[in-house]
Coordinates of C-alpha atoms in Angstrom, one line a residue:
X1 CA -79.9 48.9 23.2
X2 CA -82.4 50.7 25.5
X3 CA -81.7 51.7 28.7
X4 CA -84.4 54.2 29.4
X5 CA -86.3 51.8 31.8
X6 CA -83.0 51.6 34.1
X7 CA -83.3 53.7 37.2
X8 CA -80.9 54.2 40.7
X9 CA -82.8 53.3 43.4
X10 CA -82.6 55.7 47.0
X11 CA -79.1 53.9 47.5
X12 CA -77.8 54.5 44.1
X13 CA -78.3 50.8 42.6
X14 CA -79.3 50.7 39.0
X15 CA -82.3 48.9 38.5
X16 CA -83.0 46.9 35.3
X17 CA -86.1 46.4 34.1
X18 CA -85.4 46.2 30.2
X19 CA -85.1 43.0 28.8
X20 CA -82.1 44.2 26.9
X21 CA -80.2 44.8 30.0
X22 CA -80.4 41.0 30.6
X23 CA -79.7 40.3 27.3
X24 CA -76.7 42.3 27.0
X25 CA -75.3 41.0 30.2
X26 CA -75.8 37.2 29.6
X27 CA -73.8 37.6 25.9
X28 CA -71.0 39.6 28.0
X29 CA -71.2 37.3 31.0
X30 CA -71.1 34.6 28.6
X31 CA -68.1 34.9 26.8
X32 CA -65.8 35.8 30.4
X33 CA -67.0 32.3 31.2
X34 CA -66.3 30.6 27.8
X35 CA -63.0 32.2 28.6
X36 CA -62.3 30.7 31.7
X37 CA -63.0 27.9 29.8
X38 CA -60.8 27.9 26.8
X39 CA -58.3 28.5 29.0
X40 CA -58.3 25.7 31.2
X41 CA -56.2 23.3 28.9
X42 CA -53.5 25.8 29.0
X43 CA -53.2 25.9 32.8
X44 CA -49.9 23.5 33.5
X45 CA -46.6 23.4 35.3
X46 CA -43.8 25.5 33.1
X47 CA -45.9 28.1 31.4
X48 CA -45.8 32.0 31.7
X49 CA -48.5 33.6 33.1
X50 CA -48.0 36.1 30.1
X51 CA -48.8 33.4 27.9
X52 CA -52.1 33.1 29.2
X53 CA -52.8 36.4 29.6
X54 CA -52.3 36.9 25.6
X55 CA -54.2 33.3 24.8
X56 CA -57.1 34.8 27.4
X57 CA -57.0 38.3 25.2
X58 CA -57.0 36.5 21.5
X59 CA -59.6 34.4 22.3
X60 CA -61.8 37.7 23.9
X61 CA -61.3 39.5 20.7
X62 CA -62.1 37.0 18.2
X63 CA -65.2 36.1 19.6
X64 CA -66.2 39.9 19.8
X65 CA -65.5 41.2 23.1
X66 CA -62.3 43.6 24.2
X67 CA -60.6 43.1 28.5
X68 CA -62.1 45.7 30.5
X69 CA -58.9 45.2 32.4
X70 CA -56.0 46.6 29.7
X71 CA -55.6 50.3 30.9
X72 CA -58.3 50.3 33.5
X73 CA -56.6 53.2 36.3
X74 CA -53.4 51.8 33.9
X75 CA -53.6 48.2 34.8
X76 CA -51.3 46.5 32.1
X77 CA -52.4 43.3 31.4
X78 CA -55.7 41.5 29.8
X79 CA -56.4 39.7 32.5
X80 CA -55.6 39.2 36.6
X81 CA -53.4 36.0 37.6
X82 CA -53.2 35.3 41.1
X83 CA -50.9 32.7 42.3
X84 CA -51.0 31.3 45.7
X85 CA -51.0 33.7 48.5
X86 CA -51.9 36.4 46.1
X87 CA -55.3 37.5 47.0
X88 CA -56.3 39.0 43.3
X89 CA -54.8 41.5 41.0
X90 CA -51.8 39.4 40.2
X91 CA -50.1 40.4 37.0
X92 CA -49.0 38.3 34.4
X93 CA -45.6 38.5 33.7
X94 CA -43.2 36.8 31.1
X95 CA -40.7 36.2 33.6
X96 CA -43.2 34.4 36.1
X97 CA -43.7 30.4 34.8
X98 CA -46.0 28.1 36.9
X99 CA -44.5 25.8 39.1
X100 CA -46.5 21.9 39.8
X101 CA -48.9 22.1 42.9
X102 CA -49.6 25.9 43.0
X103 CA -53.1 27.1 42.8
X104 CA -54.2 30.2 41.1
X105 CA -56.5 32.0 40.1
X106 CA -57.7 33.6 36.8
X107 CA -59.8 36.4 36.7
X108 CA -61.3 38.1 33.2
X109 CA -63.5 41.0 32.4
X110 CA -64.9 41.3 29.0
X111 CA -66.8 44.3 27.1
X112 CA -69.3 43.6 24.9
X113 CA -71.8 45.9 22.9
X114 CA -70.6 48.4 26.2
X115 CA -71.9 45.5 29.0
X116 CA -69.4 44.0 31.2
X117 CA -68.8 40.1 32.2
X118 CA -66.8 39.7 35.3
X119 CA -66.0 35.9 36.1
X120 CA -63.0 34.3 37.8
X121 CA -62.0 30.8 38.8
X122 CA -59.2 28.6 40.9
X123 CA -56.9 26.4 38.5
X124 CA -54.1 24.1 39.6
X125 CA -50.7 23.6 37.8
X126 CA -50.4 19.9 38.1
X127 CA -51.0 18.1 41.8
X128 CA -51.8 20.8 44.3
X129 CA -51.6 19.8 47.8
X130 CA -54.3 18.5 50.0
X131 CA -54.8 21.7 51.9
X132 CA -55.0 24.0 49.0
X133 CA -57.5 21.8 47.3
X134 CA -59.5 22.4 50.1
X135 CA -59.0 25.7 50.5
X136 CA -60.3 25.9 46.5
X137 CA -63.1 24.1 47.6
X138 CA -64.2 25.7 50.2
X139 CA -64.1 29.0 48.3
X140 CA -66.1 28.0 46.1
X141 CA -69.1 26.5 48.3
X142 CA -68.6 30.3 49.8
X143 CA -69.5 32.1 46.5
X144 CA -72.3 29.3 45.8
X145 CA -74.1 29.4 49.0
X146 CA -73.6 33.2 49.1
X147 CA -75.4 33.5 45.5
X148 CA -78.1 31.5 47.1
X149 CA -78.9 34.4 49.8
X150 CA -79.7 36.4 46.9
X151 CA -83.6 37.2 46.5
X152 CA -85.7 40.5 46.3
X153 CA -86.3 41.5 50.4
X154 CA -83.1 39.9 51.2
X155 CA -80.1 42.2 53.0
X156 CA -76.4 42.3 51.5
X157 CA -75.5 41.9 54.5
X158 CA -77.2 38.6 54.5
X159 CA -74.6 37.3 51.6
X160 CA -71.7 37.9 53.2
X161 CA -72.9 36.4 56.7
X162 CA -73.7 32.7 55.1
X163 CA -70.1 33.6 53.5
X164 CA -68.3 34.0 56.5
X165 CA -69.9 31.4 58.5
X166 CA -68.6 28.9 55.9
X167 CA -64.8 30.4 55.9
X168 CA -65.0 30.2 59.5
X169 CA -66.3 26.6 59.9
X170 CA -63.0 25.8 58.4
X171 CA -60.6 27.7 59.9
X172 CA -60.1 30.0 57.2
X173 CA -60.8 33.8 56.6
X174 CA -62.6 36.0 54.7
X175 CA -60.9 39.6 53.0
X176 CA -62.5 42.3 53.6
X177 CA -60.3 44.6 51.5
X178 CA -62.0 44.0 48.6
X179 CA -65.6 43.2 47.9
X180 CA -67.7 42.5 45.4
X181 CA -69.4 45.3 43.0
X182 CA -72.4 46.5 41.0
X183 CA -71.8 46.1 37.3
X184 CA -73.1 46.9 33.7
X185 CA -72.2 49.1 31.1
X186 CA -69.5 50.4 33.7
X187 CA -67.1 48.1 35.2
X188 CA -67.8 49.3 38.8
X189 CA -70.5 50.7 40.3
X190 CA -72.8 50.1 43.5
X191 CA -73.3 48.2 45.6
X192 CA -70.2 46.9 47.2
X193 CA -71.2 43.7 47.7
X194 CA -69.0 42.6 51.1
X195 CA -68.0 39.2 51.9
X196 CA -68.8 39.5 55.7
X197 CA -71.3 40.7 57.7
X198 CA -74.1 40.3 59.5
X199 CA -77.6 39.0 58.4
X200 CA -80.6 41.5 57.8
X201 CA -78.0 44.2 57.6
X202 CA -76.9 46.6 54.9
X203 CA -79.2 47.6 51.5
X204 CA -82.5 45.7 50.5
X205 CA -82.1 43.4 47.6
X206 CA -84.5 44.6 44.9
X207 CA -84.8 42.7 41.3
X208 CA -83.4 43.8 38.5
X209 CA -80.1 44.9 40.8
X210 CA -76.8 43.8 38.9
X211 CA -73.7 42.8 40.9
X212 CA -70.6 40.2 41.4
X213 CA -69.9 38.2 44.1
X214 CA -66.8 36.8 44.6
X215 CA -65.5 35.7 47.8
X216 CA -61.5 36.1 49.0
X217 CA -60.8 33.0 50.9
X218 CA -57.2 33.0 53.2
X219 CA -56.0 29.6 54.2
X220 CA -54.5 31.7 57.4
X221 CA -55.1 35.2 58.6
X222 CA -57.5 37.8 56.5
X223 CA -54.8 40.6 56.7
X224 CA -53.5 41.6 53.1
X225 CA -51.0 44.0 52.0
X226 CA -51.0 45.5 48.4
X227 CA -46.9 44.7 46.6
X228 CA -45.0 48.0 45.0
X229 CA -46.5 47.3 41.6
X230 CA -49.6 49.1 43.3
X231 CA -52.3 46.3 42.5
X232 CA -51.5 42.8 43.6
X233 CA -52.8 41.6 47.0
X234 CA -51.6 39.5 49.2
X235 CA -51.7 38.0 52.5
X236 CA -49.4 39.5 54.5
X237 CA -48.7 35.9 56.7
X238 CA -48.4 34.2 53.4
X239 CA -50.8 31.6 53.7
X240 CA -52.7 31.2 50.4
X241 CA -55.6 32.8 48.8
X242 CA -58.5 31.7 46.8
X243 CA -61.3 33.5 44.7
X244 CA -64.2 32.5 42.9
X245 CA -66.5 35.1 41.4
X246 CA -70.2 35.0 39.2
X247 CA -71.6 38.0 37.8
X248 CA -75.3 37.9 38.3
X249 CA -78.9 39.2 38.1
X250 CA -81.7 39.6 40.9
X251 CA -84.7 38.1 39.8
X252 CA -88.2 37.9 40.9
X253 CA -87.4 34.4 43.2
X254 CA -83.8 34.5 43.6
X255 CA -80.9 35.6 41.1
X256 CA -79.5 34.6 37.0
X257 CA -75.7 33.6 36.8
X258 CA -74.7 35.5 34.1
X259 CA -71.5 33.8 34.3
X260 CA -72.0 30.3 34.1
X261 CA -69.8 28.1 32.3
X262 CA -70.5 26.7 29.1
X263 CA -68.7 23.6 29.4
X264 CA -69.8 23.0 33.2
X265 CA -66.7 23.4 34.8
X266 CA -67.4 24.7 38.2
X267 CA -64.6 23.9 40.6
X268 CA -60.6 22.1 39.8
X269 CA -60.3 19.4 39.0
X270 CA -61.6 20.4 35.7
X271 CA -62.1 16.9 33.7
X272 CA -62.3 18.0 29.9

């Protein structure tokens, strides 16, 4: 596939402008989303997160794709489960089984033909509880309205300001450990897309620019503290955590979810 057209702009952004870019990215960012998906069914009380790491993995692989996760920096797993006040980069385990009411989220990468497609969603193992469906809901408004700043002229700064503004209407906070990222044929590049900020700040958005967004949400205080496996986050008062994230395009009047889902399952409750 071409990539000749590509250029980094003066802050280092790549630039699409081949139509096989897109192309690439919508079959990548499709199959992370049909992921998410498949998986949903599988996401009830008394099950490993293991298990769903391997169901995640088997289903990547026979529809063509590989995880971008498995031995990235020598991360173990296929996938990131995060459960409860785990902020993200949770790893399944065989020990760890889901308990009813906790909220978590599931976070895939996939590879394929060298693009990358980045999703991940809130689940709940059986009834969560009032507040944490909230929480979940309110994340997820966050990523939406924050994909809706996107437009050529616009600032990054501007995403993470309508971001924040939401978080904070509701009592909650934003991370700003992590951010989102530039993506493609590598699995992180620039920008860093940050979840706060102020508007008309940071880069210009320009079309063709490739990136996530995906929004940390803490049901108490934004701090975060990183356990002695060296990747999972998590709030250091122990409230809880929730994440949504799209991999997306900038187009001429706004931006292309790459990471939609197939089966239009946006927010939990999923109804299948």
């Amino acid at each position: 596939m071409s990539n000749h057209n590509s250029h980094r702009n003066q802050n280092g952004i790549v630039i699409h402008t081949d139509a096989g870019d897109f192309a690439g990215m919508r079959k990548a960012g499709a199959l992370a989303a049909a992921t998410l998906d498949f998986i949903t069914p599988y996401v009830t009380p008394d099950v490993t997160t293991e298990y769903l790491d391997n169901l995640c993995n088997q289903y990547i692989t026979e529809h063509g794709g590989t995880s971008a996760c498995i031995g990235y920096h020598g991360y173990p797993k296929y996938t990131c489960i995060s459960i409860n006040h785990e902020i993200c980069h949770g790893i399944p385990s065989p020990e760890r089984k889901l308990l009813n009411g906790e909220i978590l989220n599931i976070d895939v990468t996939v590879i394929v033909d060298g693009w990358h497609g980045d999703t991940s969603r809130m689940y709940y193992a059986g009834k969560p509880s009032v507040k944490a469906k909230r929480l979940c809901e309110v994340t997820y408004e966050c990523l939406m309205r924050g994909i809706e700043a996107v437009k050529p002229g616009a600032h990054f700064g501007d995403i993470g300001a309508v971001i924040e503004e939401i978080a904070h209407h509701y009592g909650y906070s934003v991370v700003d450990m992590f951010c989102g990222h530039g993506l493609g044929k590598v699995f992180h590049d620039e920008p860093n897309v940050m979840h706060c900020g102020k508007k008309g700040t940071g880069p210009r958005i320009e079309e063709g620019m490739f990136f996530t967004i995906e929004p940390m949400i803490n049901f108490g205080k934004k701090d975060a503290t990183i356990l002695a496996n060296d990747w999972t986050a998590v709030t250091k008062d122990r409230s809880l955590s929730a994440q949504f994230e799209h991999s997306l395009a900038v187009t001429a009047d706004g931006a292309e979810i790459f990471t939609l889902s197939p089966a239009g399952l946006t927010c939990p409750p999923y109804k299948l």
